[in-house]
């Protein structure tokens, strides 16, 4: 029996399990030039929320009644395509289906001998690459600078902080629990952490932890945390707008302080980016990240949820901060 998870209806505000539906059907056959894949690991990511809206963006929205898709590691079960052999593992943008037939376009082979398969969805996958290229292309970190990062215990944020330490920076992370703050310091070498859930005054707390100001703010969350960071930026600071998870479930964009005065006075650079802008540079980014992994300069953590049926719940849990590191579903 095959299993598929479709987007039953577009979420309004915070998504719920009722927005998804599990369907069953037959397992398809590969056929000429096609490959039959069995899903092993599914990446759930905050940006999928954006694809659930019927809005034009840098990536097509999902259709109601159709399977959701995300980064998936799958095993080749049957192959009519000479480029893929039974037993190989591949990484690609695939449907939330236990078994699926594809033509092979866009699949990359991954080798479990080189790294555990889940790593290709995290530190050697899109989130690791996002951390690396965001810092390289916009952050342009220099040794001795102060780097602030939000969602610091998450997949992107934990890699950002560690790269900051590799580059010789003073690194401060913002996250949503004391346990996460402890973890980013003890496991990932951050210098300081700030729990935004218990902070009475985030602007003051950032000032306390970054008395000379922030040179680079890697923003994964937007909203009020970005407002507080903006007030602590140093002259010629750089702000990397990587994500805005605090706004993804809003039905109307909340009005915040207007940043233009701060940007002008401090000659700040504030730049949005999507990692797909730099597809040509994924290869060198992965080489650098795997080099650091081998040298043990980079560590990673994962929250592994068991069971295909639990993919929607794992996705919802991202918005409650239930993940530590990369959120992955093991099928
Ligand atoms: N631009 C790109 O190309 C690109 C690529 C990948 C990811 N991203 C973005 O980068 C960000 C991080 O992605 P990720 O995959 O690494 O996810 P993640 O950080 O592993 O997981 C999301 C984390 O966001 C935090 N969070 C949830 N709701 C929040 C809120 N209202 N305010 C503040 N923090 C909140 C939670 O941690 P706490 O417990 O700390 O709240 C949660 O664990 C997301 O915004 C994502 O969309 C962008």
PDB file of C-alpha atoms and ligand atoms in Angstrom, residues 45-47 58 126-127 130 151-152 154-157 174-177 180 196-197 220-221 225 241-246 248 273-276 318-323 325-327, ligand 1:
ATOM      1  CA  UNK A  45      10.880  23.470   6.699  1.00  0.00           C
ATOM      2  CA  UNK A  46       9.315  26.782   7.713  1.00  0.00           C
ATOM      3  CA  UNK A  47       9.296  28.082   4.095  1.00  0.00           C
ATOM      4  CA  UNK A  58      10.168  32.678  -5.737  1.00  0.00           C
ATOM      5  CA  UNK A 126      19.818  23.456   2.056  1.00  0.00           C
ATOM      6  CA  UNK A 127      19.922  24.722   5.640  1.00  0.00           C
ATOM      7  CA  UNK A 130      21.846  28.804   3.489  1.00  0.00           C
ATOM      8  CA  UNK A 151      16.448  30.945  15.799  1.00  0.00           C
ATOM      9  CA  UNK A 152      19.995  30.157  16.908  1.00  0.00           C
ATOM     10  CA  UNK A 154      17.615  25.715  14.706  1.00  0.00           C
ATOM     11  CA  UNK A 155      18.970  24.165  11.532  1.00  0.00           C
ATOM     12  CA  UNK A 156      20.224  27.360   9.862  1.00  0.00           C
ATOM     13  CA  UNK A 157      20.979  29.314  13.047  1.00  0.00           C
ATOM     14  CA  UNK A 174      18.690  34.298  20.323  1.00  0.00           C
ATOM     15  CA  UNK A 175      16.418  31.308  20.943  1.00  0.00           C
ATOM     16  CA  UNK A 176      13.162  30.354  22.653  1.00  0.00           C
ATOM     17  CA  UNK A 177      14.149  28.400  25.783  1.00  0.00           C
ATOM     18  CA  UNK A 180      18.300  25.906  23.809  1.00  0.00           C
ATOM     19  CA  UNK A 196      13.532  35.905  23.764  1.00  0.00           C
ATOM     20  CA  UNK A 197      10.577  34.159  25.434  1.00  0.00           C
ATOM     21  CA  UNK A 220      15.766  34.003  10.731  1.00  0.00           C
ATOM     22  CA  UNK A 221      12.642  35.309  12.418  1.00  0.00           C
ATOM     23  CA  UNK A 225      13.327  40.445  17.291  1.00  0.00           C
ATOM     24  CA  UNK A 241      17.108  38.770   5.993  1.00  0.00           C
ATOM     25  CA  UNK A 242      17.092  35.013   5.657  1.00  0.00           C
ATOM     26  CA  UNK A 243      13.704  34.207   7.167  1.00  0.00           C
ATOM     27  CA  UNK A 244      10.764  35.745   8.998  1.00  0.00           C
ATOM     28  CA  UNK A 245       9.105  32.789  10.728  1.00  0.00           C
ATOM     29  CA  UNK A 246       7.438  35.076  13.290  1.00  0.00           C
ATOM     30  CA  UNK A 248       4.587  33.311   8.409  1.00  0.00           C
ATOM     31  CA  UNK A 273      18.160  36.536   0.033  1.00  0.00           C
ATOM     32  CA  UNK A 274      16.934  33.123  -0.979  1.00  0.00           C
ATOM     33  CA  UNK A 275      19.551  30.426  -1.142  1.00  0.00           C
ATOM     34  CA  UNK A 276      18.369  29.423  -4.596  1.00  0.00           C
ATOM     35  CA  UNK A 318       8.505  24.069  13.853  1.00  0.00           C
ATOM     36  CA  UNK A 319       6.239  26.988  14.749  1.00  0.00           C
ATOM     37  CA  UNK A 320       6.246  25.919  18.410  1.00  0.00           C
ATOM     38  CA  UNK A 321      10.037  25.628  18.538  1.00  0.00           C
ATOM     39  CA  UNK A 322       9.848  21.905  19.314  1.00  0.00           C
ATOM     40  CA  UNK A 323      12.874  21.109  17.137  1.00  0.00           C
ATOM     41  CA  UNK A 325      18.533  21.552  15.009  1.00  0.00           C
ATOM     42  CA  UNK A 326      17.161  20.165  11.767  1.00  0.00           C
ATOM     43  CA  UNK A 327      13.608  18.792  11.917  1.00  0.00           C
TER      44      UNK A 327
HETATM   45  N1  LIG B   1      16.268  32.450   2.590  1.00  0.00           N
HETATM   46  C1  LIG B   1      16.437  31.155   2.387  1.00  0.00           C
HETATM   47  O1  LIG B   1      16.836  30.697   1.316  1.00  0.00           O
HETATM   48  C2  LIG B   1      16.127  30.226   3.521  1.00  0.00           C
HETATM   49  C3  LIG B   1      16.538  28.871   3.480  1.00  0.00           C
HETATM   50  C4  LIG B   1      16.278  28.072   4.599  1.00  0.00           C
HETATM   51  C5  LIG B   1      15.599  28.606   5.692  1.00  0.00           C
HETATM   52  N2  LIG B   1      15.211  29.906   5.656  1.00  0.00           N
HETATM   53  C6  LIG B   1      14.538  30.521   6.798  1.00  0.00           C
HETATM   54  O2  LIG B   1      15.418  30.452   7.896  1.00  0.00           O
HETATM   55  C7  LIG B   1      14.673  30.361   9.099  1.00  0.00           C
HETATM   56  C8  LIG B   1      15.147  29.145   9.883  1.00  0.00           C
HETATM   57  O3  LIG B   1      14.854  27.969   9.131  1.00  0.00           O
HETATM   58  P1  LIG B   1      15.261  26.532   9.657  1.00  0.00           P
HETATM   59  O4  LIG B   1      14.927  25.567   8.595  1.00  0.00           O
HETATM   60  O5  LIG B   1      16.639  26.592  10.186  1.00  0.00           O
HETATM   61  O6  LIG B   1      14.228  26.321  10.857  1.00  0.00           O
HETATM   62  P2  LIG B   1      14.609  26.081  12.372  1.00  0.00           P
HETATM   63  O7  LIG B   1      15.302  27.302  12.865  1.00  0.00           O
HETATM   64  O8  LIG B   1      15.287  24.774  12.506  1.00  0.00           O
HETATM   65  O9  LIG B   1      13.172  25.941  13.034  1.00  0.00           O
HETATM   66  C9  LIG B   1      12.360  27.039  13.202  1.00  0.00           C
HETATM   67  C10 LIG B   1      12.625  27.721  14.576  1.00  0.00           C
HETATM   68  O10 LIG B   1      12.069  29.024  14.543  1.00  0.00           O
HETATM   69  C11 LIG B   1      11.792  29.434  15.859  1.00  0.00           C
HETATM   70  N3  LIG B   1      10.495  30.124  15.882  1.00  0.00           N
HETATM   71  C12 LIG B   1       9.280  29.609  15.590  1.00  0.00           C
HETATM   72  N4  LIG B   1       8.325  30.554  15.705  1.00  0.00           N
HETATM   73  C13 LIG B   1       8.968  31.694  16.085  1.00  0.00           C
HETATM   74  C14 LIG B   1       8.542  33.013  16.378  1.00  0.00           C
HETATM   75  N5  LIG B   1       7.252  33.375  16.300  1.00  0.00           N
HETATM   76  N6  LIG B   1       9.466  33.929  16.749  1.00  0.00           N
HETATM   77  C15 LIG B   1      10.764  33.599  16.838  1.00  0.00           C
HETATM   78  N7  LIG B   1      11.248  32.343  16.569  1.00  0.00           N
HETATM   79  C16 LIG B   1      10.351  31.420  16.199  1.00  0.00           C
HETATM   80  C17 LIG B   1      11.739  28.169  16.732  1.00  0.00           C
HETATM   81  O11 LIG B   1      12.842  28.187  17.625  1.00  0.00           O
HETATM   82  P3  LIG B   1      12.744  28.924  19.071  1.00  0.00           P
HETATM   83  O12 LIG B   1      12.467  27.857  20.078  1.00  0.00           O
HETATM   84  O13 LIG B   1      14.085  29.544  19.208  1.00  0.00           O
HETATM   85  O14 LIG B   1      11.619  29.909  18.988  1.00  0.00           O
HETATM   86  C18 LIG B   1      11.923  27.037  15.721  1.00  0.00           C
HETATM   87  O15 LIG B   1      12.647  25.960  16.259  1.00  0.00           O
HETATM   88  C19 LIG B   1      13.203  30.288   8.699  1.00  0.00           C
HETATM   89  O16 LIG B   1      12.643  31.570   8.787  1.00  0.00           O
HETATM   90  C20 LIG B   1      13.270  29.838   7.259  1.00  0.00           C
HETATM   91  O17 LIG B   1      12.145  30.223   6.522  1.00  0.00           O
HETATM   92  C21 LIG B   1      15.463  30.713   4.603  1.00  0.00           C
END
